[in-house]
Backbone as a chain_set.jsonl record, in Angstrom:
{"seq": "XXXXXXXXXXXXXXXXXXXXXXXXXXXXXXXXXXXXXXXXXXXXXXXXXXXXXXXXXXXXXXXXXXXXXXXXXXXXXXXXXXXXXXXXXXXXXXXXXXXXXXXXXXXXXXXXXXXXXXXXXXXXXXX", "coords": {"N": [[44.361, 165.807, 53.62], [44.559, 162.399, 53.976], [46.501, 160.837, 56.459], [47.115, 158.153, 56.436], [47.469, 157.164, 53.942], [48.888, 155.06, 51.444], [51.611, 155.507, 49.539], [53.211, 155.014, 46.476], [56.31, 155.658, 45.208], [57.89, 155.955, 42.181], [60.859, 155.933, 40.589], [63.945, 156.095, 38.868], [66.062, 157.483, 39.907], [67.516, 157.74, 42.957], [67.844, 160.097, 44.43], [65.807, 161.788, 43.523], [63.573, 160.312, 44.315], [63.95, 160.552, 47.054], [63.635, 163.319, 47.405], [60.918, 163.679, 46.747], [59.799, 162.015, 48.681], [60.546, 163.373, 51.05], [59.113, 165.761, 50.677], [56.507, 164.776, 50.861], [56.445, 163.716, 53.465], [57.351, 165.775, 55.238], [55.869, 168.093, 54.521], [53.234, 167.205, 54.246], [52.765, 165.269, 56.112], [52.737, 162.591, 55.493], [53.622, 159.264, 55.852], [53.597, 156.65, 55.079], [55.14, 155.353, 52.803], [56.357, 153.857, 49.892], [59.089, 152.848, 47.877], [60.185, 152.437, 44.472], [62.488, 151.479, 41.904], [62.031, 151.238, 39.212], [59.572, 150.459, 36.616], [59.091, 147.709, 36.608], [59.784, 146.81, 39.191], [57.924, 148.342, 40.568], [55.522, 147.217, 39.664], [55.677, 144.657, 40.806], [55.521, 145.359, 43.517], [52.965, 146.486, 43.587], [51.423, 144.221, 43.311], [51.754, 143.06, 45.746], [51.298, 144.823, 47.864], [48.902, 147.124, 49.345], [48.265, 149.857, 47.598], [47.605, 153.327, 47.507], [48.051, 155.493, 45.883], [50.068, 156.42, 43.089], [53.159, 157.888, 42.323], [55.025, 158.658, 39.654], [57.941, 158.539, 37.623], [58.577, 159.339, 34.172], [60.695, 158.546, 32.403], [62.537, 155.728, 32.671], [64.737, 152.925, 33.171], [64.242, 149.529, 31.972], [61.283, 149.3, 32.51], [59.269, 151.82, 31.468], [57.617, 154.786, 32.797], [55.254, 155.348, 31.376], [54.725, 152.878, 30.201], [54.274, 151.373, 32.495], [51.988, 152.701, 33.459], [50.123, 152.072, 31.395], [50.027, 149.292, 31.698], [48.947, 149.082, 34.254], [46.429, 150.297, 33.911], [45.29, 148.45, 32.242], [44.726, 146.342, 33.844], [42.148, 145.162, 35.749], [42.129, 145.206, 38.552], [43.63, 147.409, 39.264], [42.747, 149.537, 37.807], [41.453, 151.91, 38.586], [43.239, 153.217, 40.17], [44.829, 156.091, 41.427], [47.216, 157.849, 39.505], [50.067, 159.64, 39.174], [52.026, 161.269, 36.896], [55.35, 162.194, 36.805], [57.636, 164.213, 35.296], [60.4, 165.383, 33.27], [59.849, 165.676, 30.732], [57.957, 167.615, 29.084], [56.598, 167.683, 26.74], [53.968, 168.251, 24.415], [52.921, 166.01, 23.051], [53.616, 163.951, 24.78], [52.071, 164.513, 27.025], [49.542, 164.181, 25.914], [49.68, 161.452, 25.187], [49.929, 160.285, 27.74], [47.54, 161.113, 28.89], [45.68, 159.824, 27.255], [46.328, 157.251, 27.992], [45.342, 157.169, 30.514], [46.29, 158.662, 32.702], [46.186, 160.23, 35.905], [47.154, 162.63, 36.899], [49.6, 165.124, 35.992], [52.857, 166.23, 36.35], [55.345, 168.578, 35.76], [58.859, 168.522, 35.884], [61.258, 170.974, 36.908], [59.583, 170.947, 40.076], [57.639, 172.274, 42.819], [57.028, 171.718, 46.357], [54.579, 172.807, 46.851], [53.362, 172.713, 44.31], [53.177, 169.917, 43.982], [51.574, 169.293, 46.179], [49.163, 170.659, 45.561], [48.357, 169.238, 43.285], [48.055, 166.616, 44.307], [46.072, 167.039, 46.238], [43.901, 167.801, 44.646], [43.524, 165.431, 43.175], [42.994, 163.545, 45.199], [40.659, 164.544, 46.273], [38.872, 163.899, 44.352], [38.498, 161.261, 44.706]], "CA": [[44.936, 164.605, 53.072], [44.611, 161.353, 55.001], [47.88, 160.455, 56.752], [47.337, 156.722, 56.32], [47.594, 156.782, 52.538], [50.126, 154.383, 51.054], [52.023, 156.094, 48.267], [54.34, 154.363, 45.804], [57.12, 156.563, 44.398], [58.653, 155.161, 41.209], [61.839, 156.766, 39.88], [65.242, 155.415, 38.871], [67.032, 158.296, 40.632], [67.228, 157.745, 44.404], [67.758, 161.474, 44.941], [64.464, 162.297, 43.216], [62.638, 159.619, 45.219], [64.139, 161.147, 48.367], [63.035, 164.666, 47.404], [59.453, 163.519, 46.796], [59.48, 161.449, 50.002], [60.654, 164.456, 52.042], [57.967, 166.657, 50.469], [55.294, 164.114, 51.348], [56.484, 163.531, 54.921], [57.48, 167.039, 55.975], [54.818, 169.072, 54.212], [51.877, 166.654, 54.305], [52.659, 164.302, 57.193], [52.528, 161.239, 54.957], [54.776, 158.44, 56.203], [53.466, 155.306, 54.517], [55.669, 155.551, 51.453], [57.179, 152.771, 49.369], [59.824, 153.302, 46.704], [60.614, 151.457, 43.471], [63.407, 152.161, 40.99], [61.552, 151.152, 37.826], [58.211, 149.954, 36.48], [59.013, 146.278, 36.954], [59.748, 146.737, 40.662], [56.641, 148.911, 40.989], [54.475, 146.231, 39.378], [55.79, 143.617, 41.843], [55.009, 145.934, 44.77], [51.508, 146.612, 43.437], [50.813, 142.907, 43.493], [51.979, 142.598, 47.114], [50.893, 145.827, 48.846], [47.765, 147.965, 48.994], [48.766, 151.193, 47.265], [46.504, 154.279, 47.29], [48.416, 156.481, 44.867], [51.405, 156.233, 42.517], [53.849, 159.043, 41.753], [55.951, 157.901, 38.809], [58.728, 159.193, 36.589], [58.312, 158.833, 32.819], [61.879, 157.891, 31.834], [63.237, 154.803, 33.56], [65.149, 151.705, 32.476], [63.471, 148.281, 32.142], [59.879, 149.595, 32.201], [59.051, 153.26, 31.627], [56.403, 155.178, 33.51], [54.078, 155.222, 30.512], [54.453, 151.446, 30.07], [53.662, 150.956, 33.762], [50.627, 153.241, 33.476], [49.286, 151.271, 30.484], [49.852, 147.964, 32.304], [48.036, 149.259, 35.394], [45.075, 150.575, 33.415], [44.785, 147.244, 31.587], [44.418, 145.367, 34.884], [40.942, 145.61, 36.458], [42.406, 145.424, 39.976], [44.282, 148.702, 39.482], [42.322, 150.491, 36.772], [41.039, 153.178, 39.175], [44.296, 153.698, 41.06], [45.392, 157.38, 41.007], [48.57, 157.741, 38.955], [50.61, 160.954, 38.824], [53.264, 161.174, 36.123], [56.284, 163.281, 37.084], [58.636, 164.098, 34.25], [61.001, 166.575, 32.67], [59.337, 165.656, 29.356], [56.686, 168.344, 29.058], [56.126, 167.799, 25.356], [52.523, 168.101, 24.247], [52.587, 164.632, 22.664], [53.725, 163.106, 25.973], [50.882, 164.773, 27.85], [48.415, 163.54, 25.212], [49.819, 159.994, 25.33], [49.632, 159.921, 29.133], [46.103, 161.327, 29.095], [44.992, 158.71, 26.581], [46.606, 156.026, 28.75], [44.575, 157.196, 31.755], [46.99, 159.289, 33.828], [45.31, 161.036, 36.751], [47.766, 163.939, 37.001], [50.87, 165.266, 35.28], [53.668, 167.297, 36.93], [56.587, 168.79, 35.024], [60.042, 168.864, 36.686], [61.253, 170.936, 38.366], [58.326, 171.337, 40.711], [57.776, 172.596, 44.241], [56.133, 170.966, 47.244], [53.259, 173.407, 46.666], [52.82, 172.137, 43.069], [52.827, 168.519, 44.255], [50.444, 169.295, 47.105], [47.95, 171.046, 44.832], [47.971, 168.133, 42.402], [47.578, 165.492, 45.121], [44.804, 167.426, 46.857], [42.885, 167.711, 43.596], [43.3, 164.017, 42.838], [42.394, 162.822, 46.32], [39.291, 165.036, 46.453], [38.053, 163.222, 43.35], [38.298, 159.871, 45.138]], "C": [[45.071, 163.57, 54.186], [46.04, 160.869, 55.202], [48.165, 158.976, 56.568], [47.42, 156.241, 54.869], [48.917, 156.068, 52.304], [50.472, 154.854, 49.638], [53.253, 155.358, 47.745], [55.029, 155.395, 44.92], [57.99, 155.706, 43.488], [59.558, 156.107, 40.419], [63.184, 156.054, 39.948], [66.327, 156.216, 39.586], [66.668, 158.346, 42.112], [67.088, 159.155, 44.973], [66.363, 162.041, 44.697], [63.422, 161.627, 44.112], [62.72, 160.23, 46.616], [63.501, 162.53, 48.466], [61.516, 164.552, 47.534], [59.037, 162.988, 48.169], [59.502, 162.55, 51.072], [59.496, 165.438, 51.915], [56.711, 166.054, 51.089], [55.285, 163.993, 52.875], [56.491, 164.865, 55.66], [56.309, 167.982, 55.741], [53.414, 168.525, 54.463], [51.708, 165.587, 55.384], [52.394, 162.878, 56.73], [53.785, 160.405, 55.221], [54.727, 157.034, 55.62], [53.837, 155.361, 53.041], [56.574, 154.385, 51.086], [57.859, 153.293, 48.108], [60.166, 152.135, 45.783], [61.485, 152.195, 42.462], [63.074, 151.967, 39.51], [60.144, 150.545, 37.814], [58.058, 148.495, 36.868], [58.932, 146.111, 38.472], [58.418, 147.274, 41.185], [55.512, 147.91, 40.78], [54.491, 145.118, 40.435], [55.214, 144.123, 43.17], [53.486, 146.051, 44.714], [50.789, 145.297, 43.686], [50.954, 142.362, 44.906], [51.407, 143.534, 48.174], [49.634, 146.549, 48.386], [48.281, 149.392, 48.82], [47.564, 152.096, 46.974], [46.789, 155.274, 46.179], [49.837, 156.203, 44.379], [51.909, 157.573, 41.991], [55.017, 158.464, 40.974], [56.66, 158.778, 37.783], [58.375, 158.567, 35.231], [59.479, 157.971, 32.331], [62.597, 157.047, 32.872], [63.68, 153.604, 32.739], [64.161, 150.563, 32.76], [61.982, 148.45, 31.826], [59.646, 151.077, 32.489], [57.772, 153.532, 32.415], [55.153, 155.009, 32.655], [53.724, 153.744, 30.302], [53.793, 150.91, 31.343], [52.22, 151.439, 33.832], [49.69, 152.402, 32.597], [49.009, 149.88, 31.069], [48.853, 148.034, 33.465], [46.605, 149.458, 34.909], [44.455, 149.357, 32.722], [44.366, 146.167, 32.588], [43.241, 145.892, 35.72], [41.19, 145.904, 37.934], [42.933, 146.83, 40.25], [43.769, 149.806, 38.56], [41.912, 151.854, 37.341], [42.078, 153.808, 40.09], [44.847, 155.044, 40.565], [46.869, 157.253, 40.633], [49.024, 159.124, 38.506], [51.942, 160.75, 38.103], [54.102, 162.417, 36.415], [57.411, 163.162, 36.074], [59.209, 165.441, 33.838], [60.515, 166.717, 31.234], [57.968, 166.33, 29.32], [56.13, 168.521, 27.654], [54.631, 167.504, 25.28], [52.146, 166.657, 23.92], [52.703, 163.663, 23.847], [52.494, 163.263, 26.863], [49.669, 164.082, 27.218], [48.479, 162.022, 25.371], [49.458, 159.542, 26.746], [48.14, 160.073, 29.422], [45.303, 160.19, 28.463], [45.18, 157.395, 27.339], [45.898, 156.013, 30.106], [45.294, 157.79, 32.944], [46.008, 160.173, 34.602], [45.826, 162.463, 36.867], [49.124, 163.939, 36.338], [51.608, 166.435, 35.906], [54.987, 167.371, 36.166], [57.7, 169.187, 36.001], [60.67, 170.119, 36.114], [59.913, 171.415, 38.913], [58.574, 171.601, 42.186], [56.838, 171.692, 45.057], [54.708, 171.495, 47.09], [52.594, 172.847, 45.414], [52.33, 170.706, 43.317], [51.597, 168.449, 45.154], [49.133, 169.643, 46.412], [47.437, 169.887, 43.984], [47.39, 166.97, 43.213], [46.231, 165.805, 45.765], [43.663, 167.309, 45.856], [42.508, 166.26, 43.303], [42.554, 163.305, 43.963], [40.985, 163.309, 46.637], [38.336, 164.364, 45.471], [37.717, 161.803, 43.769], [37.042, 159.725, 45.966]], "O": [[45.65, 163.861, 55.233], [46.723, 160.529, 54.235], [49.327, 158.571, 56.544], [47.438, 155.037, 54.613], [49.938, 156.425, 52.89], [49.728, 154.627, 48.684], [54.209, 155.115, 48.482], [54.422, 155.942, 44.0], [58.732, 154.842, 43.954], [59.083, 156.968, 39.678], [63.525, 155.471, 40.977], [67.406, 155.685, 39.847], [65.645, 158.919, 42.487], [66.302, 159.38, 45.893], [65.8, 162.701, 45.57], [62.504, 162.281, 44.607], [61.702, 160.408, 47.284], [62.901, 162.872, 49.484], [60.905, 165.251, 48.341], [58.053, 163.446, 48.75], [58.592, 162.645, 51.895], [58.955, 165.898, 52.921], [55.946, 166.746, 51.76], [54.239, 164.148, 53.505], [55.721, 165.061, 56.6], [55.815, 168.601, 56.683], [52.511, 169.27, 54.844], [50.611, 165.055, 55.552], [51.883, 162.056, 57.491], [54.888, 160.808, 54.85], [55.72, 156.309, 55.666], [52.979, 155.409, 52.16], [57.44, 153.98, 51.861], [57.281, 154.084, 47.362], [60.402, 151.013, 46.23], [61.267, 153.375, 42.187], [63.78, 152.49, 38.648], [59.601, 150.17, 38.854], [57.021, 148.09, 37.394], [58.101, 145.353, 38.973], [57.851, 146.727, 42.13], [54.639, 147.775, 41.637], [53.436, 144.689, 40.901], [54.503, 143.394, 43.86], [52.801, 145.747, 45.691], [49.676, 145.275, 44.212], [50.362, 141.337, 45.244], [51.067, 143.088, 49.27], [49.33, 146.587, 47.194], [48.682, 150.044, 49.785], [46.626, 151.693, 46.287], [45.862, 155.839, 45.598], [50.702, 155.801, 45.158], [51.187, 158.298, 41.307], [55.906, 157.845, 41.56], [56.049, 159.645, 37.159], [57.935, 157.42, 35.156], [59.293, 156.831, 31.905], [63.185, 157.565, 33.822], [63.067, 153.295, 31.717], [63.351, 150.644, 33.684], [61.479, 147.774, 30.928], [59.807, 151.529, 33.623], [56.965, 152.636, 32.663], [54.112, 154.576, 33.15], [52.545, 153.398, 30.232], [52.871, 150.098, 31.278], [51.328, 150.683, 34.216], [48.585, 152.063, 33.019], [47.9, 149.358, 30.952], [48.017, 147.145, 33.628], [45.675, 148.852, 35.442], [43.232, 149.25, 32.629], [43.72, 145.188, 32.213], [43.341, 146.957, 36.33], [40.525, 146.766, 38.509], [42.715, 147.382, 41.329], [44.323, 150.905, 38.551], [42.015, 152.86, 36.639], [41.811, 154.833, 40.717], [45.285, 155.144, 39.419], [47.659, 156.635, 41.347], [48.454, 159.71, 37.587], [52.864, 160.134, 38.638], [53.626, 163.545, 36.289], [58.071, 162.126, 35.999], [58.592, 166.489, 34.029], [60.737, 167.744, 30.593], [56.943, 165.675, 29.508], [55.299, 169.395, 27.408], [54.108, 166.636, 25.979], [51.164, 166.136, 24.45], [51.977, 162.671, 23.911], [51.95, 162.288, 27.381], [48.865, 163.47, 27.921], [47.469, 161.378, 25.653], [48.766, 158.541, 26.928], [47.552, 159.248, 30.121], [44.367, 159.665, 29.066], [44.301, 156.533, 27.33], [45.853, 154.981, 30.774], [44.961, 157.471, 34.085], [45.114, 160.785, 34.018], [45.036, 163.405, 36.928], [49.732, 162.887, 36.143], [51.053, 167.53, 35.993], [55.656, 166.359, 35.953], [57.515, 170.07, 36.838], [60.614, 170.309, 34.899], [59.208, 172.196, 38.273], [59.6, 171.198, 42.735], [55.978, 171.003, 44.509], [53.745, 170.735, 47.186], [51.403, 172.537, 45.432], [51.227, 170.333, 42.919], [50.692, 167.647, 44.923], [48.111, 168.999, 46.648], [46.242, 169.593, 43.967], [46.357, 166.408, 42.848], [45.353, 164.945, 45.831], [42.595, 166.787, 46.174], [41.331, 165.914, 43.199], [41.606, 162.558, 43.718], [40.193, 162.563, 47.212], [37.136, 164.271, 45.728], [36.771, 161.204, 43.256], [36.721, 158.623, 46.411]]}, "num_chains": 1, "name": "protein.A"}
């Protein structure tokens, strides 16, 4: 995994963002990480920074993860951007909706650093 990747973590819970950040820095040596607390903040960051991958929660106030994913896929500038949905909502219909919207990966909470690493490695090898 390239250490210079810029990863955007989107989650309304600071503790969850911190857990993912620690997994990425300690286990994978990734330090170029930006955080957003909802889809609206994430969209603003996307328009200002070069992001290589998004790790996003499904349930958030203001703009949900699925709404952000649909907005990203509708914009040609970001249509190929890897997007990993992280959620406690493992319902089949959610997975189908995210797949139809163009999600790159799906991780169900709770997850381990190993789960996250496997998913990211798979996604980044496809790039």
